[in-house]
Coordinates of N, CA, C and O and ligand atoms in Angstrom, one line a residue:
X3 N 83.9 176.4 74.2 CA 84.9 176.4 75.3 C 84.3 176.1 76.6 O 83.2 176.6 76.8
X4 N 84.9 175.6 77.4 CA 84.2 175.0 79.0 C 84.0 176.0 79.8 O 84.8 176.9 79.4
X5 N 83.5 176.2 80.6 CA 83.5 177.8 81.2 C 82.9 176.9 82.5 O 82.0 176.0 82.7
X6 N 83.7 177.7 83.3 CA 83.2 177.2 85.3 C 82.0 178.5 85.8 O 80.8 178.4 86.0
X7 N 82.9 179.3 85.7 CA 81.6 180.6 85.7 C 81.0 179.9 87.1 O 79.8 179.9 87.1
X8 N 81.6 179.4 88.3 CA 80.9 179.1 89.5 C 81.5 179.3 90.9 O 81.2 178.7 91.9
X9 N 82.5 180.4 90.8 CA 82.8 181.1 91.8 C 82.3 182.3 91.8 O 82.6 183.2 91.0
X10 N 81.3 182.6 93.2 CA 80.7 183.6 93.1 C 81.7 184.8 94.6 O 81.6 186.0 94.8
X11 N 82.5 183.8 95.2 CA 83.1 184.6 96.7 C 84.7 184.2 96.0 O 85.0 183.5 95.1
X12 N 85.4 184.9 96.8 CA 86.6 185.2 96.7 C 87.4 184.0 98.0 O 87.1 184.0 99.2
X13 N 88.3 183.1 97.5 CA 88.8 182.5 98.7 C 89.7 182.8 100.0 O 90.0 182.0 100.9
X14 N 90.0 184.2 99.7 CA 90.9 185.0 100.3 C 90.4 185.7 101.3 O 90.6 185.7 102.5
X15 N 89.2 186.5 100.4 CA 88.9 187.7 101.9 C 86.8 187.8 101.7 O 86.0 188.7 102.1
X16 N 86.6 186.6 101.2 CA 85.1 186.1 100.8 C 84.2 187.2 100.0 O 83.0 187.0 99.6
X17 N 84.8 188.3 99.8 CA 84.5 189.1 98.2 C 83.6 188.7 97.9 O 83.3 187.5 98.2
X18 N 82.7 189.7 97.0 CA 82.3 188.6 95.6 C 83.7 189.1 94.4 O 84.6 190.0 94.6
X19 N 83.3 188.3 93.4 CA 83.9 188.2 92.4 C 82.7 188.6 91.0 O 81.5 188.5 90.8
X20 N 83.8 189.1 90.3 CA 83.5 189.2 89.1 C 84.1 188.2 87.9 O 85.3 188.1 88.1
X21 N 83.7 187.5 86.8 CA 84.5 187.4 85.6 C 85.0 188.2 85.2 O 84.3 189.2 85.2
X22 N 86.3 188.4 84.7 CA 86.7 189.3 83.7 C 88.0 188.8 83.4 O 88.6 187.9 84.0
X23 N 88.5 189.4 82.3 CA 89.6 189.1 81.6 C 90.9 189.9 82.7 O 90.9 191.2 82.8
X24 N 91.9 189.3 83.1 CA 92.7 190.1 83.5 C 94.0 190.7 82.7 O 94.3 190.1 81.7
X25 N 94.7 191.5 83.1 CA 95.7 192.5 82.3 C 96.9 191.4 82.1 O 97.1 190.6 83.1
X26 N 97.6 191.3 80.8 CA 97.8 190.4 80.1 C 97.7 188.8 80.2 O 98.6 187.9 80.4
X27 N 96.2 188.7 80.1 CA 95.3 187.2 80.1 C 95.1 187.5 78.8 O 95.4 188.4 78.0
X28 N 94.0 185.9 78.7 CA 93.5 185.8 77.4 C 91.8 185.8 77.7 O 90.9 186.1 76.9
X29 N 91.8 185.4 79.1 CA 90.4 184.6 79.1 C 89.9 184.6 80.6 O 90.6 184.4 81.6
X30 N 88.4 184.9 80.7 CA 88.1 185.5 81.8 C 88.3 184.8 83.4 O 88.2 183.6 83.3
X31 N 88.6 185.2 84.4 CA 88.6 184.9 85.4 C 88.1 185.1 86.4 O 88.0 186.4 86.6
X32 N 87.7 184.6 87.0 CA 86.9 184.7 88.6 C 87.8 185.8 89.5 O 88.7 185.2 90.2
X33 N 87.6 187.3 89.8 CA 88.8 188.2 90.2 C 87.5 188.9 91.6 O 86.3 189.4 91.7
X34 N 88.4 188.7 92.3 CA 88.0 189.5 93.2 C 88.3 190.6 93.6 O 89.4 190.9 93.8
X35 N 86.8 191.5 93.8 CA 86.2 192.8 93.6 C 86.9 193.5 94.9 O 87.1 194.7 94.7
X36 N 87.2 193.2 95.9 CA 87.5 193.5 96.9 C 89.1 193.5 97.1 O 89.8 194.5 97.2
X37 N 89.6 192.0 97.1 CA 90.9 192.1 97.4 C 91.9 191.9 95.8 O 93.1 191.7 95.7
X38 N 90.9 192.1 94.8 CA 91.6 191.1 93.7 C 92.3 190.2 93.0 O 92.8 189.9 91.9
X39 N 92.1 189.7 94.3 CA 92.5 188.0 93.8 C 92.2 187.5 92.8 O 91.1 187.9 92.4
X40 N 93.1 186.6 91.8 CA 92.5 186.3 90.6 C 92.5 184.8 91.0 O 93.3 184.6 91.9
X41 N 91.6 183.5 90.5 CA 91.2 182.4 90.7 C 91.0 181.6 89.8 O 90.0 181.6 89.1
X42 N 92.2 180.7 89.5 CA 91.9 180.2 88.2 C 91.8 178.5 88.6 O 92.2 177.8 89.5
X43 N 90.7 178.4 87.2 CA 90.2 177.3 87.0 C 90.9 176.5 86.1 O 91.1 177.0 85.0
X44 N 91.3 175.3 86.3 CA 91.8 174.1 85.4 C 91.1 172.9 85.7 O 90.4 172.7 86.7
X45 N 91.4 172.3 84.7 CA 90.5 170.6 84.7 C 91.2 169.6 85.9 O 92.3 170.1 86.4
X46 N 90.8 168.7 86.2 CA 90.6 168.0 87.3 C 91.3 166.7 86.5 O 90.8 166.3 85.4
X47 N 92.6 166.1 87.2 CA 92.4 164.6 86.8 C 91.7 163.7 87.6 O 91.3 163.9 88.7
X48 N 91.5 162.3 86.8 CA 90.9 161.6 87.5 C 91.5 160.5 86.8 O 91.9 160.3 85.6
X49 N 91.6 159.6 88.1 CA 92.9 158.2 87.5 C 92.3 157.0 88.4 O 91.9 157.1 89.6
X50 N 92.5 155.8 87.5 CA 91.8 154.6 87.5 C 92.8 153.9 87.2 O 93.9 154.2 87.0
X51 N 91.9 152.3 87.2 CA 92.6 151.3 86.8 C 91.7 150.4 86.4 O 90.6 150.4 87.0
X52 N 92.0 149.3 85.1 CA 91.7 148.5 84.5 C 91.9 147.0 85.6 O 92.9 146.5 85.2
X53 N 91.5 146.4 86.3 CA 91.9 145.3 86.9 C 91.5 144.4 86.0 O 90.5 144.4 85.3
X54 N 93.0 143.4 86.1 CA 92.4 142.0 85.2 C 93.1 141.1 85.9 O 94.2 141.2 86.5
X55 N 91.8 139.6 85.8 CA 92.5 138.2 86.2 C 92.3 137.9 85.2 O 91.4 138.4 84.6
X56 N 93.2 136.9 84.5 CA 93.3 135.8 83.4 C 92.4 137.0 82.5 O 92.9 138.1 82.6
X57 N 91.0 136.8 81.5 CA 90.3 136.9 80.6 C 89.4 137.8 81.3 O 88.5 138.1 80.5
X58 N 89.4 138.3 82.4 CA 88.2 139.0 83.4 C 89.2 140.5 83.8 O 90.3 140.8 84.2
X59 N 87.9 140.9 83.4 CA 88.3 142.6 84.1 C 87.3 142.8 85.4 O 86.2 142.2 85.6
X60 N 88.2 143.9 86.5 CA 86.9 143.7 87.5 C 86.3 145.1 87.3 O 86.9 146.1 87.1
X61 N 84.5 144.9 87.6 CA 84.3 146.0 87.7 C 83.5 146.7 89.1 O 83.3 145.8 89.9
X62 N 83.1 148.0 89.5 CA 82.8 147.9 90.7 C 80.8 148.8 90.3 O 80.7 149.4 89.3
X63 N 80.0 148.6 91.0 CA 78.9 148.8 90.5 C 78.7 150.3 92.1 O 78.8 150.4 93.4
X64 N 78.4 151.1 91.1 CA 78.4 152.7 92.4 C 77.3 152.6 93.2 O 76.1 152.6 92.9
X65 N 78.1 152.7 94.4 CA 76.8 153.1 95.3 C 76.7 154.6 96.0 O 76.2 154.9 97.1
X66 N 77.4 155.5 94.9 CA 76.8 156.8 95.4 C 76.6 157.6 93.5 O 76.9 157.0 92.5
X67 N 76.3 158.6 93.5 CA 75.9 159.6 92.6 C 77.1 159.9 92.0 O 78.2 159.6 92.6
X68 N 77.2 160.4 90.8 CA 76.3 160.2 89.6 C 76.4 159.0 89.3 O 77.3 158.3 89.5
X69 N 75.0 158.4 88.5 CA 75.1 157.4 88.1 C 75.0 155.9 88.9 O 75.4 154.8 88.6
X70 N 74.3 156.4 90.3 CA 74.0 155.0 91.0 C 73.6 153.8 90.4 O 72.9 153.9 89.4
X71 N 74.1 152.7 90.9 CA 73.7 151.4 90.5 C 74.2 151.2 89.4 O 74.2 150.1 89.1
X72 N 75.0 152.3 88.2 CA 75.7 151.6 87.2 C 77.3 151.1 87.8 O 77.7 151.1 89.0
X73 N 77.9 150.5 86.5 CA 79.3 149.7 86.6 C 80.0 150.5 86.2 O 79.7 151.3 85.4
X74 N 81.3 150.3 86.8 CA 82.3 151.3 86.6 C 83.3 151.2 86.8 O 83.2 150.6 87.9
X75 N 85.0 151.3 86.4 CA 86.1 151.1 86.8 C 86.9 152.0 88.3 O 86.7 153.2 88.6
X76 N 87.6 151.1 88.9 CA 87.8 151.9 90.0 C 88.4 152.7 89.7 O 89.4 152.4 89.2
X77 N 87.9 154.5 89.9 CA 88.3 155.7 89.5 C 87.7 156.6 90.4 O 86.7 156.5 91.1
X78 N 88.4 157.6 90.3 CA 88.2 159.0 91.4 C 89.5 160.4 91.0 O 90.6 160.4 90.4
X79 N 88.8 161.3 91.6 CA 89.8 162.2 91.5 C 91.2 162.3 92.6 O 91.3 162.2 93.9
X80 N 92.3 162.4 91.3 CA 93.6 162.6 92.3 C 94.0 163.5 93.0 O 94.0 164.6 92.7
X81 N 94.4 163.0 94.5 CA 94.8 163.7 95.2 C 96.0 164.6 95.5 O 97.0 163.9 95.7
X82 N 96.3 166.1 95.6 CA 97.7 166.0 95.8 C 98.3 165.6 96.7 O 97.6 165.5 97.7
X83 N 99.8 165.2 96.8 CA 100.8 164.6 96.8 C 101.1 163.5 96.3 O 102.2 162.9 96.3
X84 N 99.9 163.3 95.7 CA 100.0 161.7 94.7 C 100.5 161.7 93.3 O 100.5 162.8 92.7
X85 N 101.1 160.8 92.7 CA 101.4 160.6 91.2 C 100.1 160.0 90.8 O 99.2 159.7 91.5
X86 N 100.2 159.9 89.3 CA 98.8 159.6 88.9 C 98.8 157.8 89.1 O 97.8 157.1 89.2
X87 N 100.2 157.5 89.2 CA 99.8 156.2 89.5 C 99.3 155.7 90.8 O 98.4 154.9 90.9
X88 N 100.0 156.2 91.8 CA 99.7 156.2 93.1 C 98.2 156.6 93.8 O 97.8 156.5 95.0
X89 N 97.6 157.1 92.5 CA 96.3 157.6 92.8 C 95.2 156.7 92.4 O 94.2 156.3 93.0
X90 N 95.7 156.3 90.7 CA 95.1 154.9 90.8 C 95.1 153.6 91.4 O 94.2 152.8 91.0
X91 N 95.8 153.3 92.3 CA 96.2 152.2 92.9 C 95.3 152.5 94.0 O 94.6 151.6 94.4
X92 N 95.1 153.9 94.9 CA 94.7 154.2 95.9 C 93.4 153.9 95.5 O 92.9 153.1 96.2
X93 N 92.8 154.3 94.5 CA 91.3 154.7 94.1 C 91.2 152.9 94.2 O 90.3 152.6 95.0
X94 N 91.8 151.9 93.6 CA 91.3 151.0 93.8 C 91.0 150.2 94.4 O 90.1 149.3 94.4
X95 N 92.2 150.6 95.4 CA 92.2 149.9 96.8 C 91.3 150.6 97.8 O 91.5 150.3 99.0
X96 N 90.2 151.7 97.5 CA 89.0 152.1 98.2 C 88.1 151.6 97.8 O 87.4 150.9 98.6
X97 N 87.7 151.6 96.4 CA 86.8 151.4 95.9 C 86.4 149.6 95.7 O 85.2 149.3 95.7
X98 N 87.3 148.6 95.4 CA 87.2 147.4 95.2 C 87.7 146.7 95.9 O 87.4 145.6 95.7
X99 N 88.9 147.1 97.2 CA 89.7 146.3 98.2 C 90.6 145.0 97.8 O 91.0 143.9 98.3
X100 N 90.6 145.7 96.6 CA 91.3 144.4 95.9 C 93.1 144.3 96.1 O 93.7 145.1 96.8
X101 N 93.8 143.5 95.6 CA 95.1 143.3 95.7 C 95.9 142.9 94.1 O 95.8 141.8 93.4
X102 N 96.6 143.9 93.8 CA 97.2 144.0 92.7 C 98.3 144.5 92.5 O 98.8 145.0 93.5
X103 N 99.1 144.6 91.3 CA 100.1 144.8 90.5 C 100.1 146.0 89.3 O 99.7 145.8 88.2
X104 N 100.7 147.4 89.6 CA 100.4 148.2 88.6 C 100.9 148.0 87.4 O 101.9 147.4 87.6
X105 N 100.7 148.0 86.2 CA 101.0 147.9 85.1 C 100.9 149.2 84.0 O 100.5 150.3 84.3
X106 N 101.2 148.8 83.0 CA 101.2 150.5 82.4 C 100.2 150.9 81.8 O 99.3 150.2 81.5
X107 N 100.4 152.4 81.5 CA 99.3 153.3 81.6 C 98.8 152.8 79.7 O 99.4 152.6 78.7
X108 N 97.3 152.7 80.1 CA 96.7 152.5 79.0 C 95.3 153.6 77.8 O 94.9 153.5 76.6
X109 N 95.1 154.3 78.9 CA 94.6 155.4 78.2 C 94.4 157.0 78.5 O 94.1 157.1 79.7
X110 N 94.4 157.8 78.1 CA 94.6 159.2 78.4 C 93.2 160.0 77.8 O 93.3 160.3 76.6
X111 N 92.1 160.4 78.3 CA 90.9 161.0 77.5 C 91.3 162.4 78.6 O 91.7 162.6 79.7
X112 N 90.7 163.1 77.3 CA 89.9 164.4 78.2 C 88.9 164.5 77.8 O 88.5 164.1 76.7
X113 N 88.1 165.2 78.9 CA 86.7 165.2 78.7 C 86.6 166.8 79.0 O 86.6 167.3 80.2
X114 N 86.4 167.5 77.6 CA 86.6 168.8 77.9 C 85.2 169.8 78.0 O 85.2 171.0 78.0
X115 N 84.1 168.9 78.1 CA 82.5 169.6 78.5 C 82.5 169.4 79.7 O 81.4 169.9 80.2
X116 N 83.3 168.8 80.6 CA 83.1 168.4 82.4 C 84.7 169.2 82.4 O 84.8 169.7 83.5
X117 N 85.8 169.4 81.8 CA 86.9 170.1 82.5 C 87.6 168.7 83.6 O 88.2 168.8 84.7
X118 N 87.4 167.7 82.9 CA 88.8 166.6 83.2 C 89.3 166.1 82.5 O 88.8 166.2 81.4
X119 N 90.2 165.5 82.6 CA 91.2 164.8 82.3 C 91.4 163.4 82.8 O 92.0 163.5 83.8
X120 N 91.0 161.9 82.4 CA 90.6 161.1 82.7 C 91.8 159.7 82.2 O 91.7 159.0 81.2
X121 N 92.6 159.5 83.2 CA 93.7 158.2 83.1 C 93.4 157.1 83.2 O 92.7 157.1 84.2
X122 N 93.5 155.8 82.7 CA 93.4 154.6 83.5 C 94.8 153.5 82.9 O 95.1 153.2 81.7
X123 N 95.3 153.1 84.2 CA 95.9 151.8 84.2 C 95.8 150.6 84.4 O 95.4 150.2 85.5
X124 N 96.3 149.9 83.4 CA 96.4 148.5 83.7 C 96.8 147.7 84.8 O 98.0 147.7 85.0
X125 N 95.9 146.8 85.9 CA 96.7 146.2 87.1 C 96.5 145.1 86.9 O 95.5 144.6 86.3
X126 N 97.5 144.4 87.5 CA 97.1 142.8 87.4 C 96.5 142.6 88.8 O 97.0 143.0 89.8
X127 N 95.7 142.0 88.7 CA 95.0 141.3 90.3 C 96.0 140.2 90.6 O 96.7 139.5 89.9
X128 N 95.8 140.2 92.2 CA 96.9 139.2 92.4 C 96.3 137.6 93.2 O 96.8 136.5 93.4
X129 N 94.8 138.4 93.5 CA 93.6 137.2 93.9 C 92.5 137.6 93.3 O 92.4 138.5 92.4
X130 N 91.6 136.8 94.1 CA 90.4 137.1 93.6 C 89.3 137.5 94.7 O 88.1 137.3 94.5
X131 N 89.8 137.9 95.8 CA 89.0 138.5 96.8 C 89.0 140.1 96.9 O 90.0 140.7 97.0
X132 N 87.6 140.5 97.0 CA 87.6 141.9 97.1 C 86.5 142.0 98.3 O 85.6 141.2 98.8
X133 N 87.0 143.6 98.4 CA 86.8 144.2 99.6 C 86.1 145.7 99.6 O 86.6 146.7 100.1
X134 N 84.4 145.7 98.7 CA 84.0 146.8 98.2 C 84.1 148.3 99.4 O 82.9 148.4 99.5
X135 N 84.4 148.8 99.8 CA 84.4 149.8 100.4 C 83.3 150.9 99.9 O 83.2 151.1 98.7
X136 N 82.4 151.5 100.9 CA 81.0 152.4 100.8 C 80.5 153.2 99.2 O 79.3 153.3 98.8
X137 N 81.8 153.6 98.6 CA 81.0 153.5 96.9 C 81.0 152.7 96.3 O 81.1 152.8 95.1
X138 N 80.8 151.6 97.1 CA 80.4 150.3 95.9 C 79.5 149.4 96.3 O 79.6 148.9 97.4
X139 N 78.7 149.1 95.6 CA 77.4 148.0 96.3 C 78.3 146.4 96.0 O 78.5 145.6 96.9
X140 N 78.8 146.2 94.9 CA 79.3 145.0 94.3 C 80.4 145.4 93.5 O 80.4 146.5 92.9
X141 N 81.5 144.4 93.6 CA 82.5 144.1 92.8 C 83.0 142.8 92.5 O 83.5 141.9 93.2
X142 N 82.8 142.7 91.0 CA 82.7 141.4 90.5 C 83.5 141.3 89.0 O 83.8 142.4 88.5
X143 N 83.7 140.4 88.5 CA 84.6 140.1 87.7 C 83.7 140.0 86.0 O 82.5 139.6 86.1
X144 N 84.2 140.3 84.9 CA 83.5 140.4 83.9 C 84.4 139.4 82.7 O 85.6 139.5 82.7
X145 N 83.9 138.5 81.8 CA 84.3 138.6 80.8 C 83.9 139.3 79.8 O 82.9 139.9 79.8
X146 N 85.0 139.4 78.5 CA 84.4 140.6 77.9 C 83.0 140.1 77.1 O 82.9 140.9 76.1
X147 N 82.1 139.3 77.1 CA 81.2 139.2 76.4 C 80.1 139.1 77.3 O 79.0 139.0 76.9
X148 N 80.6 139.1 78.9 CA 79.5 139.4 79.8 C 79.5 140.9 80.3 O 78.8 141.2 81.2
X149 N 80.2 141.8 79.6 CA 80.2 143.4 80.2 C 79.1 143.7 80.0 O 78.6 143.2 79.0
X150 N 78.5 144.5 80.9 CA 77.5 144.9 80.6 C 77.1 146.9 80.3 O 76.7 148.0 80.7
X151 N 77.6 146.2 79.3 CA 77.7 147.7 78.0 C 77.0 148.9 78.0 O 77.5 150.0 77.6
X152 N 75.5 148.5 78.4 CA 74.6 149.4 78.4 C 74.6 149.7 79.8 O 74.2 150.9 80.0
X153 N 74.9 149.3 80.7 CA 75.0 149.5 82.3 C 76.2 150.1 82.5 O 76.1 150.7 83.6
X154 N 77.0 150.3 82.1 CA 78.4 151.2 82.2 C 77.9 152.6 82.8 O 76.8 153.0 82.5
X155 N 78.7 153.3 83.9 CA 78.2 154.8 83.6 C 79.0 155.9 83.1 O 78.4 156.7 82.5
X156 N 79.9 155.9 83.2 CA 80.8 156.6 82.0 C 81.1 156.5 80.7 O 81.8 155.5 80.6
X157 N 81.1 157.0 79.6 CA 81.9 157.1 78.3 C 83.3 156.7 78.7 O 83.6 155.6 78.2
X158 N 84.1 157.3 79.4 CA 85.2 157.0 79.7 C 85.4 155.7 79.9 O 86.2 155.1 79.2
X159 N 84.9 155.1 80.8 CA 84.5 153.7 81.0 C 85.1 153.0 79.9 O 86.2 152.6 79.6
X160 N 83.5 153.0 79.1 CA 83.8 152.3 78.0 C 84.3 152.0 76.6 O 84.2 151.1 75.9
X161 N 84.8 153.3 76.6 CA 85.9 153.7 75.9 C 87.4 152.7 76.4 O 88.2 152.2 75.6
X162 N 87.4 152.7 77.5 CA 89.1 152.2 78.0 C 88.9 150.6 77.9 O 89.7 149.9 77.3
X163 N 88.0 150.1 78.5 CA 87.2 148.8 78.2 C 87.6 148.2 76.9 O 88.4 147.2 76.8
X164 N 87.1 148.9 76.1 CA 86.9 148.8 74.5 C 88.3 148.8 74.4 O 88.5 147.7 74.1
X165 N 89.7 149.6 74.6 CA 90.9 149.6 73.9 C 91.5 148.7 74.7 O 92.6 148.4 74.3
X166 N 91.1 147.9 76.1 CA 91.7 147.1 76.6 C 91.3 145.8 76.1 O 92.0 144.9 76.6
X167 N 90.2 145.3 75.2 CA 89.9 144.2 75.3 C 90.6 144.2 73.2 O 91.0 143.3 72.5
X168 N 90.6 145.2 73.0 CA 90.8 145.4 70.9 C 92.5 145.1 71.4 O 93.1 144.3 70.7
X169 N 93.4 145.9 72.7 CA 94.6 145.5 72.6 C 94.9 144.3 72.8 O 95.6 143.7 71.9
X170 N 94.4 143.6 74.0 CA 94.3 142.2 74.4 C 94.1 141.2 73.2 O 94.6 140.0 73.2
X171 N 93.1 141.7 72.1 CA 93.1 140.6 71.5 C 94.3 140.7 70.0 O 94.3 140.0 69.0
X172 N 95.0 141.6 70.1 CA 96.1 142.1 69.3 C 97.6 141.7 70.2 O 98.7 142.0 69.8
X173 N 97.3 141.3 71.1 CA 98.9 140.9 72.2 C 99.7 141.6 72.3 O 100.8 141.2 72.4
X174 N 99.4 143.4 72.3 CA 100.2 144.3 72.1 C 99.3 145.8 72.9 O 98.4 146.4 72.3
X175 N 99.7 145.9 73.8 CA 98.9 147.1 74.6 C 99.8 148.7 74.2 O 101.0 148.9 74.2
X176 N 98.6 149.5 73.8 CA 99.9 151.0 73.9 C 98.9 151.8 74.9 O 98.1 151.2 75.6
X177 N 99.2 153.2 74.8 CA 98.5 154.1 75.4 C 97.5 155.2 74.2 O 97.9 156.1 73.5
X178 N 96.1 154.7 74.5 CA 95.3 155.6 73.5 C 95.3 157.0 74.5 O 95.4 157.1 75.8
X179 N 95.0 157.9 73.6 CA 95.0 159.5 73.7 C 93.4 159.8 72.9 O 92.9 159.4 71.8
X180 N 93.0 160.5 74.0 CA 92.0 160.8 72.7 C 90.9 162.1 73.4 O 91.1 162.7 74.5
X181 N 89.5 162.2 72.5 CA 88.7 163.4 73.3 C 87.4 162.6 73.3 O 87.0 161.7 72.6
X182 N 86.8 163.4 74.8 CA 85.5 162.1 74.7 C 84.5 163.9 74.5 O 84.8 165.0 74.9
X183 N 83.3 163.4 73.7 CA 82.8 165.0 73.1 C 81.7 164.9 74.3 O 80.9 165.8 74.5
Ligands
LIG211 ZN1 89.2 188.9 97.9

């Protein structure tokens, strides 16, 4: 099971904290010793998008951590007041400056050894000019026999990659669900 186990202060009255299970919980919590605040931890989504022209997906290559200098789909964590679509569209329009068309949701992973939850949608590009903004060195367009597979930095990645190009060549897109280990 994932365990955060990395709240050591209390957000309320800067305590420390203890783990412990609280009175009718199941499973331990970050509680503070002082004011008893209890602090719970849930997974994080993070929502993307698949951009495609014609036969080309775009991808954007990172220029900050983790995983500098690999390729990667425009993706980030959602913000609140956002919908998950509105968050991918956002993420992409930071990260690639690109101009597109949302389309529907094509894959759902969790990734339950990191504690997220990981979306990406389908967009249609509506040019071909992009506009990398500071986490991205380059953004450039791929066919799928020029991806570069081993340069990917997420599983997630290429995982969604892989069910976008197996749907594409079946003329029929759904939404995969699945667990990345
Ligand atoms: Zn406290």
């Amino acid at each position: 099971m994932f365990q955060h186990r990395s709240i050591k202060h209390c957000r309320a009255c800067g305590g420390a904290t203890v783990y412990a299970v609280p009175a009718d919980d199941n499973r331990d919590r970050a509680t503070c010793t002082v004011c008893q605040l209890v602090h719970y931890e849930n997974p994080l989504n993070v929502v993307g998008t698949v951009p495609v022209w014609g036969d080309q997906v775009l991808l954007c290559r990172r220029n900050i951590e983790p995983r500098h200098g690999f390729w990667t789909l425009p993706a980030g964590f959602m913000e609140l007041g956002e919908t998950t679509e509105q968050g991918a569209a956002r993420e992409t329009d930071e990260e690639a400056g690109a101009r597109f068309e949302m389309q529907g949701l094509l894959s759902v992973l969790s990734v339950v050894r990191v504690g997220q939850v990981h979306l990406y949608f389908r967009a249609r590009l509506l040019d071909t000019e992009f506009a990398p903004g500071p986490e991205t060195i380059e953004a450039r367009l791929f066919r799928e026999d020029e991806i570069p597979w081993d340069e990917l930095a997420f599983r997630t990645v290429r995982d969604t990659l892989k069910y976008f190009f197996d749907d594409r060549r079946k003329g029929q897109f759904s939404v995969h669900c699945a667990d990345i280990a």
